[in-house]
Coordinates of C-alpha atoms in Angstrom, one line a residue:
M3 CA 80.8 83.1 98.8
R4 CA 77.0 82.4 99.4
N5 CA 75.0 85.2 97.6
N6 CA 72.2 85.1 100.2
Q7 CA 74.7 85.9 103.1
N8 CA 74.7 89.5 104.2
I9 CA 78.3 90.8 105.0
N10 CA 79.7 94.0 105.7
A11 CA 83.4 95.1 105.9
F12 CA 85.3 97.2 108.2
I13 CA 88.7 98.7 107.5
L14 CA 91.0 99.8 110.5
A15 CA 92.6 103.2 109.6
A16 CA 92.8 105.3 112.7
G17 CA 96.4 104.6 113.8
F18 CA 99.2 107.3 114.1
G19 CA 101.8 105.0 112.1
E20 CA 104.6 106.0 114.7
R21 CA 107.1 103.5 113.4
L22 CA 106.7 105.0 110.0
R23 CA 107.7 108.6 111.1
P24 CA 108.8 110.9 109.7
I25 CA 106.8 109.7 106.8
T26 CA 103.6 109.7 108.6
D27 CA 104.3 113.2 109.7
Y28 CA 103.1 114.2 106.2
I29 CA 101.1 111.2 105.0
P30 CA 98.5 109.1 107.2
K31 CA 99.6 105.4 106.9
P32 CA 96.5 104.5 104.9
L33 CA 97.4 107.0 102.1
M34 CA 101.1 105.6 101.8
P35 CA 101.3 105.0 98.0
V36 CA 102.3 101.9 96.3
L37 CA 102.9 102.6 92.6
G38 CA 100.4 105.4 92.5
K39 CA 97.7 103.9 94.7
P40 CA 97.3 104.5 98.5
L41 CA 97.2 101.4 100.7
I42 CA 93.5 102.0 101.5
E43 CA 92.7 101.8 97.9
L44 CA 94.4 98.4 97.4
V45 CA 92.6 97.2 100.7
L46 CA 89.1 98.4 99.3
E47 CA 90.0 96.6 95.9
Q48 CA 90.6 93.4 97.9
V49 CA 87.5 93.8 100.1
V50 CA 85.1 94.4 97.3
T51 CA 85.9 90.8 96.0
L52 CA 83.5 89.8 99.0
S53 CA 80.9 92.2 97.6
P54 CA 80.0 93.6 100.8
A55 CA 76.7 95.5 101.5
N56 CA 78.7 98.4 103.2
T57 CA 82.3 99.1 104.2
G58 CA 83.0 101.0 107.3
I59 CA 86.3 102.7 108.0
N60 CA 87.4 104.3 111.3
L61 CA 89.4 107.3 111.2
H62 CA 91.3 109.5 113.8
Y63 CA 94.9 110.6 112.9
K64 CA 94.8 112.9 109.9
A65 CA 91.2 112.0 109.3
E66 CA 90.7 115.0 107.0
K67 CA 93.1 113.9 104.5
I68 CA 91.8 110.4 104.4
C69 CA 88.3 111.6 104.1
D70 CA 89.2 113.9 101.3
Y71 CA 90.8 111.0 99.4
L72 CA 88.0 108.8 100.0
K73 CA 85.7 111.1 98.6
T74 CA 87.4 110.7 95.1
S75 CA 87.2 106.8 95.3
P76 CA 85.0 104.8 93.2
F77 CA 84.0 103.0 96.4
W78 CA 82.7 106.2 98.1
D79 CA 79.1 105.6 97.9
R80 CA 79.4 102.4 99.9
I81 CA 81.4 103.7 102.5
T82 CA 80.6 104.7 106.1
L83 CA 83.1 106.6 108.2
F84 CA 83.5 106.2 111.9
Q85 CA 85.7 109.1 113.2
E86 CA 87.0 108.5 116.6
E87 CA 87.8 111.5 119.1
T88 CA 90.1 109.5 120.7
I89 CA 91.9 106.3 119.4
L90 CA 89.8 103.3 120.5
G91 CA 92.1 100.5 119.4
T92 CA 91.3 97.5 117.2
G93 CA 88.6 96.2 119.4
G94 CA 87.2 99.5 120.6
A95 CA 86.8 100.5 116.8
L96 CA 84.5 97.5 116.3
K97 CA 82.5 98.1 119.4
N98 CA 82.1 101.7 118.4
A99 CA 80.6 100.5 115.1
E100 CA 78.4 97.7 116.7
N101 CA 75.2 99.2 115.2
F102 CA 76.7 98.9 111.8
L103 CA 78.2 95.5 112.1
R104 CA 75.7 93.6 114.0
S105 CA 73.3 92.9 111.0
G106 CA 75.5 89.9 109.9
L107 CA 78.9 88.6 109.3
F108 CA 81.7 91.1 108.8
L109 CA 85.3 91.1 107.5
V110 CA 87.9 93.2 109.3
Y111 CA 91.0 94.3 107.3
N112 CA 93.8 96.4 108.7
S113 CA 94.5 99.4 106.3
D114 CA 98.4 98.9 106.6
I115 CA 98.4 95.3 105.2
S116 CA 99.3 94.6 101.5
S117 CA 98.3 91.1 100.8
D118 CA 96.9 88.8 98.1
I119 CA 95.2 86.4 100.6
D120 CA 92.1 84.9 99.3
I121 CA 89.4 86.3 101.5
E122 CA 86.6 84.5 99.5
K123 CA 88.2 81.3 100.8
L124 CA 88.3 82.6 104.2
A125 CA 84.7 83.7 104.3
E126 CA 83.5 80.3 102.8
H127 CA 85.4 78.4 105.6
H128 CA 83.9 80.6 108.1
L129 CA 80.2 80.0 106.7
S130 CA 80.9 76.3 106.8
S131 CA 82.0 76.0 110.4
N132 CA 80.7 77.1 113.8
N133 CA 83.5 79.5 114.4
L134 CA 82.7 82.9 116.2
A135 CA 85.6 84.3 114.4
T136 CA 88.0 82.9 111.7
L137 CA 91.4 84.6 111.6
A138 CA 93.6 84.4 108.4
V139 CA 97.2 83.4 109.8
H140 CA 100.4 82.4 108.4
D141 CA 104.0 81.5 109.6
Y142 CA 105.9 84.7 110.1
P143 CA 108.4 84.3 112.5
E144 CA 108.7 88.1 113.3
Y145 CA 105.3 88.2 114.4
N146 CA 104.3 84.4 115.4
N147 CA 102.4 85.1 118.7
L148 CA 99.3 83.2 118.3
E149 CA 99.3 79.6 120.1
T150 CA 96.8 77.2 118.8
D151 CA 95.5 73.8 119.6
K152 CA 96.0 70.6 117.4
N153 CA 92.7 71.5 115.5
G154 CA 93.8 75.1 114.8
F155 CA 91.7 76.9 117.3
L156 CA 93.2 79.8 119.2
K157 CA 94.3 79.1 122.8
R158 CA 96.1 82.4 123.6
A159 CA 98.1 85.4 122.4
A160 CA 101.5 85.2 123.6
T161 CA 103.2 88.3 125.1
K162 CA 106.9 89.4 125.6
E163 CA 106.6 88.1 129.2
N164 CA 104.9 85.1 128.2
P165 CA 106.0 83.9 124.9
A166 CA 104.4 81.1 122.9
A167 CA 106.6 77.9 122.5
S168 CA 105.5 77.6 118.9
G169 CA 103.0 80.0 117.1
I170 CA 101.4 81.5 114.2
A171 CA 101.0 85.1 113.1
F172 CA 97.8 87.1 112.5
T173 CA 97.5 88.7 109.2
G174 CA 95.2 91.3 110.3
I175 CA 92.6 89.8 108.1
A176 CA 89.5 88.1 109.7
I177 CA 85.7 87.2 109.4
Y178 CA 83.5 87.6 112.5
S179 CA 80.0 86.5 113.3
P180 CA 78.1 89.4 114.8
D181 CA 78.0 87.7 118.3
F182 CA 81.7 88.6 118.7
L183 CA 80.8 92.3 119.3
S184 CA 79.2 91.2 122.8
F185 CA 82.8 90.0 124.0
L186 CA 84.4 93.5 123.5
P187 CA 84.2 96.2 126.0
Y188 CA 83.3 99.7 125.4
G189 CA 86.2 102.3 125.1
F190 CA 89.7 101.7 124.1
S191 CA 90.4 97.7 123.7
S192 CA 92.4 95.4 121.5
V193 CA 90.7 92.9 119.5
V194 CA 92.6 90.3 121.4
T195 CA 90.6 91.1 124.4
G196 CA 87.5 90.1 122.5
W197 CA 89.4 86.8 121.3
M198 CA 90.1 86.0 125.0
N199 CA 86.8 86.5 126.5
A200 CA 85.1 84.4 123.7
I201 CA 87.6 81.7 124.3
S202 CA 86.7 81.8 128.0
A203 CA 83.1 81.6 127.2
G204 CA 83.7 78.4 125.2
R205 CA 83.4 79.9 121.8
N206 CA 85.6 78.8 118.8
I207 CA 88.3 81.5 117.3
K208 CA 89.7 79.4 114.3
C209 CA 93.1 80.2 113.0
L210 CA 93.0 79.3 109.2
P211 CA 96.5 79.1 107.6
F212 CA 97.2 81.1 104.4
N213 CA 101.1 80.5 104.0
G214 CA 102.7 81.0 100.4
H215 CA 100.8 84.2 99.8
N216 CA 102.3 87.8 99.5
W217 CA 101.8 89.7 102.7
S218 CA 103.3 92.6 104.4
D219 CA 102.5 94.8 107.4
I220 CA 103.5 98.4 106.2
G221 CA 104.7 99.1 109.7
S222 CA 108.2 100.6 109.3
P223 CA 110.1 102.3 106.4
A224 CA 111.9 99.1 105.6
A225 CA 108.7 97.1 105.5
Y226 CA 107.0 99.9 103.2
A227 CA 110.1 99.8 100.9
S228 CA 110.1 96.2 100.6
T229 CA 106.4 96.0 99.8
V230 CA 106.8 98.6 97.1
I231 CA 109.7 96.8 95.6
R232 CA 107.8 93.4 95.6
Q233 CA 104.9 95.0 93.8
L234 CA 107.3 96.4 91.3
N235 CA 108.6 93.1 90.6
S236 CA 105.4 91.5 90.4
C237 CA 104.6 94.0 87.5
G238 CA 107.8 93.0 85.9
E239 CA 109.3 96.5 86.4
T240 CA 112.1 98.2 87.9
V241 CA 111.1 101.9 87.5
Y242 CA 107.7 103.5 88.4
I243 CA 107.3 107.3 87.4
H244 CA 104.0 108.8 88.3
P245 CA 102.5 110.6 85.2
S246 CA 102.4 114.0 87.2
T247 CA 106.2 113.8 87.8
D248 CA 108.4 116.8 86.6
C249 CA 111.6 115.1 85.8
N250 CA 114.7 116.3 83.9
A251 CA 116.0 113.8 81.5
D252 CA 119.5 114.6 82.4
I253 CA 119.5 112.2 85.6
Q254 CA 121.2 108.9 86.3
F255 CA 119.6 106.2 87.9
S256 CA 120.1 102.5 88.6
G257 CA 118.6 99.7 90.5
Y258 CA 114.9 100.4 91.5
L259 CA 113.5 103.9 91.2
V260 CA 110.0 104.8 92.4
V261 CA 108.7 108.4 92.0
E262 CA 105.2 109.2 93.4
Q263 CA 102.8 111.8 92.5
G264 CA 103.8 115.5 92.1
S265 CA 107.6 115.0 92.6
V266 CA 110.2 117.1 90.9
I267 CA 113.7 115.9 90.1
E268 CA 116.2 118.3 88.7
K269 CA 119.0 117.8 86.5
G270 CA 122.3 116.2 87.2
T271 CA 120.7 114.1 89.8
S272 CA 122.0 110.6 90.6
L273 CA 119.5 108.0 92.1
K274 CA 120.1 104.3 93.1
N275 CA 117.4 102.2 94.8
C276 CA 115.1 105.1 95.8
I277 CA 111.5 105.8 96.6
L278 CA 110.2 109.3 96.4
I279 CA 107.2 109.9 98.4
P280 CA 104.3 112.3 97.0
Y281 CA 105.4 115.9 96.3
S282 CA 109.3 115.3 96.9
R283 CA 111.8 117.7 95.3
I284 CA 115.4 116.5 94.4
N285 CA 117.5 119.3 93.9
A286 CA 120.0 119.6 90.8
G287 CA 123.1 117.6 91.5
S288 CA 122.0 115.6 94.5
K289 CA 123.0 111.9 94.9
Y290 CA 121.0 109.3 96.9
K291 CA 121.1 105.6 97.1
N292 CA 119.2 103.1 99.1
S293 CA 116.6 105.6 100.5
I294 CA 113.1 106.8 101.0
I295 CA 113.1 110.5 100.1
G296 CA 110.7 113.3 101.0
N297 CA 110.9 117.1 101.0
E298 CA 111.9 117.4 104.5
F299 CA 113.6 114.2 105.3
T300 CA 115.7 111.1 103.7
I301 CA 115.5 107.6 105.3
P302 CA 118.6 105.7 104.5
L303 CA 117.9 101.8 104.4
D304 CA 120.0 98.8 104.2
E305 CA 120.7 97.8 100.5
F306 CA 119.2 94.3 101.4
V307 CA 115.6 96.0 101.4
F308 CA 115.9 96.7 97.8
T309 CA 118.1 93.7 96.5
G310 CA 117.5 91.0 99.0
Q311 CA 121.3 90.6 99.2
Q312 CA 122.0 89.3 102.7
D313 CA 125.8 90.1 102.4
K314 CA 128.4 91.3 100.0
E315 CA 129.0 87.8 99.0
S316 CA 125.6 86.4 98.4
A317 CA 123.9 86.2 95.0
V318 CA 121.0 88.5 93.8
C319 CA 118.4 87.2 91.3
I320 CA 118.2 89.7 88.4
G321 CA 116.2 89.7 85.2
Q322 CA 112.3 89.9 84.5
G323 CA 112.3 88.4 81.1
G324 CA 110.7 85.1 79.7
S325 CA 113.5 83.0 79.7
D326 CA 114.0 79.8 82.1
R327 CA 117.6 80.6 82.4
R328 CA 118.5 82.3 85.9
Y329 CA 120.8 85.1 86.2
F330 CA 122.4 86.5 89.5
R331 CA 124.5 89.3 90.2
I332 CA 127.5 88.3 92.3
K333 CA 130.8 89.8 93.4
R334 CA 134.1 88.6 92.2
D335 CA 137.5 90.3 93.1
G336 CA 135.2 93.2 94.5
E337 CA 133.5 93.7 91.1
S338 CA 129.7 92.8 90.2
V339 CA 129.5 90.2 87.5
V340 CA 126.7 88.1 86.2
L341 CA 126.3 84.5 87.0
M342 CA 124.1 82.6 84.4
Q343 CA 122.7 79.1 85.4
T344 CA 120.9 76.9 83.0
S345 CA 119.7 73.3 83.1
G346 CA 121.4 70.6 81.4
N347 CA 118.8 70.4 78.7
D348 CA 119.1 74.0 77.7
P349 CA 120.3 73.7 74.1
D350 CA 121.2 77.5 74.1
F351 CA 123.7 77.3 76.7
V352 CA 126.7 76.2 74.5
R353 CA 125.3 78.6 71.7
Q354 CA 125.4 81.6 74.0
I355 CA 129.0 80.9 74.9
E356 CA 130.1 80.6 71.2
L357 CA 128.1 83.5 70.1
T358 CA 129.4 85.7 72.9
R359 CA 132.8 85.0 71.8
F360 CA 132.2 85.6 68.0
F361 CA 130.2 89.0 68.6
Y362 CA 132.8 90.0 71.1
T363 CA 135.8 89.5 68.7
L364 CA 133.7 91.8 66.3
N365 CA 133.4 94.6 68.7
I366 CA 129.6 94.1 68.9
S367 CA 128.6 95.4 72.2
V368 CA 127.6 92.2 74.0
P369 CA 128.9 91.5 77.7
R370 CA 132.3 90.1 78.0
L371 CA 132.4 86.3 78.7
I372 CA 134.7 85.8 82.0
E373 CA 134.3 82.1 82.4
A374 CA 132.4 79.1 81.3
D375 CA 131.6 75.9 83.1
Y376 CA 130.3 73.5 80.5
H377 CA 130.0 70.6 83.1
N378 CA 127.7 72.5 85.4
F379 CA 125.9 74.6 82.7
R380 CA 127.2 77.8 84.3
A381 CA 128.8 80.8 83.0
V382 CA 130.2 84.5 84.3
F383 CA 129.7 87.4 82.2
E384 CA 130.5 91.1 82.6
Y385 CA 127.8 93.0 84.6
L386 CA 126.1 95.7 82.3
G387 CA 124.3 97.5 85.1
S388 CA 120.5 97.6 85.7
V389 CA 119.1 100.0 83.3
S390 CA 117.6 98.7 80.0
L391 CA 116.4 100.8 77.2
Y392 CA 113.0 99.9 78.3
S393 CA 113.3 101.3 81.8
L394 CA 115.5 104.1 80.7
L395 CA 112.5 105.4 78.6
K396 CA 110.3 105.5 81.8
I397 CA 112.1 108.9 82.4
P398 CA 110.4 111.7 80.3
R399 CA 112.8 112.6 77.4
T400 CA 112.6 114.9 74.5
E401 CA 112.0 113.4 71.0
D402 CA 115.5 114.4 69.9
K403 CA 117.0 112.7 73.0
I404 CA 115.1 109.6 72.3
E405 CA 116.3 109.7 68.7
S406 CA 120.0 110.1 69.7
I407 CA 119.7 107.0 71.8
Y408 CA 117.9 104.8 69.2
R409 CA 120.4 105.8 66.7
K410 CA 123.1 104.4 68.9
V411 CA 121.0 101.3 69.2
L412 CA 120.7 100.9 65.5
D413 CA 124.4 101.5 65.0
S414 CA 124.9 98.4 67.5
L415 CA 122.3 96.4 65.3
L416 CA 124.1 97.3 62.0
L417 CA 127.2 95.6 63.3
I418 CA 125.2 92.4 63.7
H419 CA 123.6 92.6 60.3
I420 CA 126.7 93.6 58.5
D421 CA 129.9 92.8 60.2
A422 CA 128.7 89.4 61.8
T423 CA 127.2 88.4 58.5
R424 CA 130.5 89.1 56.6
H425 CA 132.3 86.8 59.1
V426 CA 129.6 84.3 59.8
R427 CA 131.6 81.4 58.4
E428 CA 133.9 81.8 61.6
C429 CA 130.8 80.9 63.8
R430 CA 129.5 77.5 62.4
C431 CA 126.7 77.5 65.2
L432 CA 125.2 80.6 63.8
E433 CA 125.8 80.0 59.9
E434 CA 123.9 76.8 60.2
R435 CA 121.0 78.3 62.1
I436 CA 118.6 79.3 59.3
F437 CA 115.3 81.1 60.0
D438 CA 113.6 79.5 57.2
Y439 CA 109.9 78.6 56.2
E440 CA 109.4 76.2 59.0
H441 CA 110.2 78.7 61.7
F442 CA 108.0 81.5 60.2
R443 CA 105.2 78.9 60.2
W444 CA 105.8 77.8 63.6
E445 CA 105.5 81.5 64.8
S446 CA 102.1 82.0 63.2
S447 CA 100.8 78.6 64.7
Y448 CA 102.3 79.7 68.1
F449 CA 100.1 82.8 67.8
M450 CA 97.1 80.8 67.0
E451 CA 97.5 78.3 69.9
M452 CA 98.8 80.5 72.7
F453 CA 97.1 83.9 71.8
V454 CA 94.0 83.5 69.6
E455 CA 92.8 80.1 71.4
G456 CA 94.8 80.4 74.7
I457 CA 94.1 84.2 75.6
K458 CA 91.3 85.2 73.5
R459 CA 89.3 81.9 73.7
I460 CA 88.4 82.0 70.0
D461 CA 87.4 78.8 68.7
M462 CA 88.3 78.6 65.2
K463 CA 85.9 76.2 63.4
D464 CA 87.7 76.4 60.0
T465 CA 91.3 77.4 60.1
S466 CA 92.2 76.3 56.5
L467 CA 91.8 79.7 54.8
V468 CA 94.0 81.7 57.5
Y469 CA 96.5 78.8 57.4
D470 CA 96.7 79.0 53.8
E471 CA 97.6 82.6 54.1
F472 CA 100.3 81.8 56.9
H473 CA 101.8 79.3 54.3
T474 CA 101.9 82.3 51.8
I475 CA 103.4 84.6 54.2
A476 CA 106.0 82.3 55.3
S477 CA 107.1 81.2 51.9
K478 CA 107.6 84.7 50.7
A479 CA 109.5 85.6 53.8
D480 CA 111.9 82.8 53.5
K481 CA 112.8 83.9 50.1
F482 CA 114.2 87.2 51.2
K483 CA 117.9 87.7 51.5
K484 CA 119.3 86.8 55.0
T485 CA 121.7 88.3 57.3
V486 CA 122.7 87.4 60.8
I487 CA 119.9 88.7 63.0
H488 CA 119.4 89.1 66.9
R489 CA 116.0 87.5 66.6
D490 CA 114.7 89.3 69.9
F491 CA 116.1 92.6 69.4
Q492 CA 113.6 94.7 71.8
S493 CA 114.1 97.5 74.4
Q494 CA 114.1 95.0 77.1
N495 CA 117.2 93.3 75.7
I496 CA 119.3 96.3 75.3
M497 CA 121.1 97.7 78.4
I498 CA 122.4 101.3 78.6
A499 CA 125.5 102.1 80.2
E500 CA 126.1 105.4 82.1
N501 CA 127.4 107.1 78.8
E502 CA 124.1 105.9 77.3
M503 CA 126.0 103.5 75.0
P504 CA 123.7 100.5 74.5
R505 CA 125.0 97.0 75.3
I506 CA 123.1 93.8 73.8
I507 CA 121.8 90.7 75.8
D508 CA 119.6 87.7 75.2
Y509 CA 121.1 87.0 71.9
Q510 CA 121.4 83.2 72.0
G511 CA 118.3 82.9 69.6
A512 CA 120.4 84.7 66.8
R513 CA 119.8 83.2 63.3
M514 CA 120.2 83.9 59.7
A515 CA 117.0 85.6 58.6
P516 CA 115.9 88.8 57.1
P517 CA 117.2 91.8 59.0
A518 CA 113.8 93.5 58.6
Y519 CA 112.8 91.2 61.4
D520 CA 115.0 92.8 63.9
I521 CA 113.8 96.3 62.5
A522 CA 110.3 95.3 63.2
S523 CA 111.1 94.2 66.8
I524 CA 112.9 97.5 67.7
L525 CA 110.8 100.2 65.8
W526 CA 107.6 98.4 66.3
D527 CA 108.2 97.4 69.8
P528 CA 105.1 96.6 72.2
Y529 CA 107.1 97.5 75.1
Y530 CA 107.6 101.1 73.9
R531 CA 105.8 103.1 71.2
L532 CA 107.7 105.4 69.1
S533 CA 106.0 108.4 67.3
D534 CA 105.3 107.6 63.7
S535 CA 107.8 110.6 62.5
L536 CA 110.6 109.4 64.8
R537 CA 110.1 105.7 63.5
D538 CA 110.2 107.0 60.0
R539 CA 113.6 108.8 60.6
L540 CA 115.1 106.1 62.3
L541 CA 114.1 103.6 59.7
D542 CA 115.6 106.0 57.1
Y543 CA 118.8 106.3 59.2
Y544 CA 119.2 102.5 59.3
M545 CA 118.4 101.9 55.8
S546 CA 120.9 104.4 54.6
K547 CA 123.6 102.5 56.0
L548 CA 122.4 98.9 55.3
L549 CA 121.6 99.9 51.6
N550 CA 125.3 101.2 51.4
Q551 CA 126.2 97.5 51.7
D552 CA 124.6 96.6 48.4
Y553 CA 122.8 93.7 50.3
F554 CA 119.1 94.8 49.4
T555 CA 117.3 97.3 47.3
K556 CA 114.9 99.7 49.3
A557 CA 111.9 98.1 47.7
E558 CA 113.3 94.8 48.6
F559 CA 113.7 95.7 52.4
M560 CA 110.5 97.4 52.7
E561 CA 108.5 94.3 51.2
A562 CA 110.3 92.4 53.9
L563 CA 109.6 94.6 56.4
M564 CA 105.8 94.5 56.0
L565 CA 105.7 90.7 56.3
C566 CA 108.3 90.7 59.1
R567 CA 106.1 93.1 61.1
L568 CA 103.3 90.5 60.6
Q569 CA 105.4 87.7 61.8
R570 CA 107.0 89.7 64.8
H571 CA 103.8 90.7 66.2
M572 CA 102.2 87.4 65.8
Q573 CA 105.2 86.0 67.6
A574 CA 105.2 88.4 70.4
L575 CA 101.4 88.0 71.1
G576 CA 102.0 84.1 71.2
A577 CA 104.9 84.7 73.5
Y578 CA 102.8 86.9 75.9
G579 CA 100.1 84.4 76.0
F580 CA 102.6 81.5 76.7
L581 CA 104.5 83.5 79.4
S582 CA 101.4 84.5 81.2
S583 CA 99.2 81.4 81.0
V584 CA 101.8 78.6 81.0
K585 CA 104.8 80.2 82.8
G586 CA 102.5 82.2 85.3
K587 CA 104.4 85.6 84.4
S588 CA 101.1 87.5 84.3
F589 CA 102.8 90.8 84.1
F590 CA 103.3 90.0 80.4
L591 CA 99.6 90.6 79.8
K592 CA 100.0 94.3 80.1
H593 CA 101.8 94.4 76.8
I594 CA 99.0 92.6 74.8
P595 CA 97.0 95.9 74.0
E596 CA 100.0 97.5 72.2
G597 CA 101.2 94.2 70.6
L598 CA 97.6 93.7 69.3
R599 CA 97.2 97.2 68.0
L600 CA 100.6 96.8 66.1
L601 CA 99.2 93.7 64.5
K602 CA 96.0 95.0 63.4
E603 CA 97.8 98.0 62.1
D604 CA 100.0 95.5 60.2
A605 CA 97.0 93.5 59.0
A606 CA 95.0 96.6 57.8
L607 CA 97.9 97.7 55.6
L608 CA 98.1 94.2 53.9
K609 CA 94.3 93.3 54.1
D610 CA 94.0 92.8 50.3
D611 CA 96.7 90.4 50.1
Y612 CA 95.7 88.6 53.4
P613 CA 91.9 89.4 54.2
E614 CA 91.6 86.0 56.3
L615 CA 94.3 87.3 58.6
Y616 CA 92.8 90.9 58.6
N617 CA 89.3 89.5 59.4
L618 CA 90.7 87.5 62.3
T619 CA 92.4 90.5 63.8
L620 CA 88.9 92.4 64.0
R621 CA 87.7 89.7 66.3
L622 CA 90.6 89.8 68.6

């Protein structure tokens, strides 16, 4: 955007939101929350990327509520309100603000739009053209009602009586030159009237395509729910609980769960694919599924809105992790199962099948293998539900309850460390997979490349000293006694059944390595921060059982644990860097602060032994 161009913005926020009723009987559409943020706040965050001199907002329906919210917004000092005594429409609202808008270009953005369309690109195109208006459009069959010529200029807006043979959809986002205001009549009108008047006068209205972007018009309960779920997925989550929620830990949930501000959920509740609007209350023992819930209403929705499953036979893509393997929930003989599809060059495919069989025969809580197709690199597994330990812990729980769940998790891990190790000769692919010096060194190099250089952009002019310390760490770690380990034993790889029994997934990376590596992964997990006192109790619980097997002394284990904490947290930060910058999974960035805090804590404890690594962490 050219800095010398004066630009204002205008947000249309006056409408009744009739198709969203009964929700909008309580909440005006611009204040509909999406994971704790009202729609109008999300729009303001988009608009501010253009650095507008001022932002106008028109109000009518429940204007006082919207105004009260805007007064708390960080954008308040740059907002001018235009309260309409009667609804003026999308055109009349602009004409009513003519004195405000006529000083230069202006952006218009509907307040019921959720989108990541690049409005800077839209503005740059408008500035480089002779257009009176430039409309952001896309191919959206449900709303394709704009007819253009071969150069992309608007010819007309189709109607039900006079539909377009082929069309394009307006996104509700546009840039206008101030002359456009002269084509709008006073009083109620649609912006379409201004477009048609301008075209009749020989002026250009350009339709600029923005296909491939996220966009939704929050016009109906189903559209609202779809927007919320898409936003949840983009964050790598399945659960959102507002911090103000009063939620009893004794509830069951599955699928997606969104609980907005001030809501109360009493004990014994069962929720599946539910969105609770602000200040909702769910009474004890209630059961809901596939619904938007308020105090005075429940809006049932098709399960497709939440899962994307077109029919009972179609597959639903599941999983938010970092793997390139794809997992689908499908129906087989009336039951849900998981279909795993890998590429032909995935070395873990056969290994995962063999490890599943090996662990399952030892009563280690992995999913049962139903079918393996080696030719097509597909396998079918038992479905373990949708609730991971990571998502379960989004529901507030007492420390006693958390400790009980984690003890069960550690019991499952002990079966891998003890029973699988005892029988490891029965699984050759595992017996020969040793996590040795080279693997430890790979992790520290991965950390340097993907995180230190890739994310933090730190140019290490001389790496020799810190690499010498990596060599020492890897050499020592390689000498510790080895058992079978999971290798990525963290809260997202532990599913929780209805009886709160843990089930383990994503174990195809299992190796022979110091078991302290898994303990560092689960008790010092960047995905969920345990209190120091709880972590100490859980560590004592695990060690009391492991040391009974005479595998280690306490001193040996604790020495291994310190180095494994360093290794694990370097590996995790490297992975977050790789997955976000290379794989485009930006939601992993949110875990970096805790991962880095843990690494700094590790390095501080060992700074006398590894001063170069400690100094490096101070720069991160």
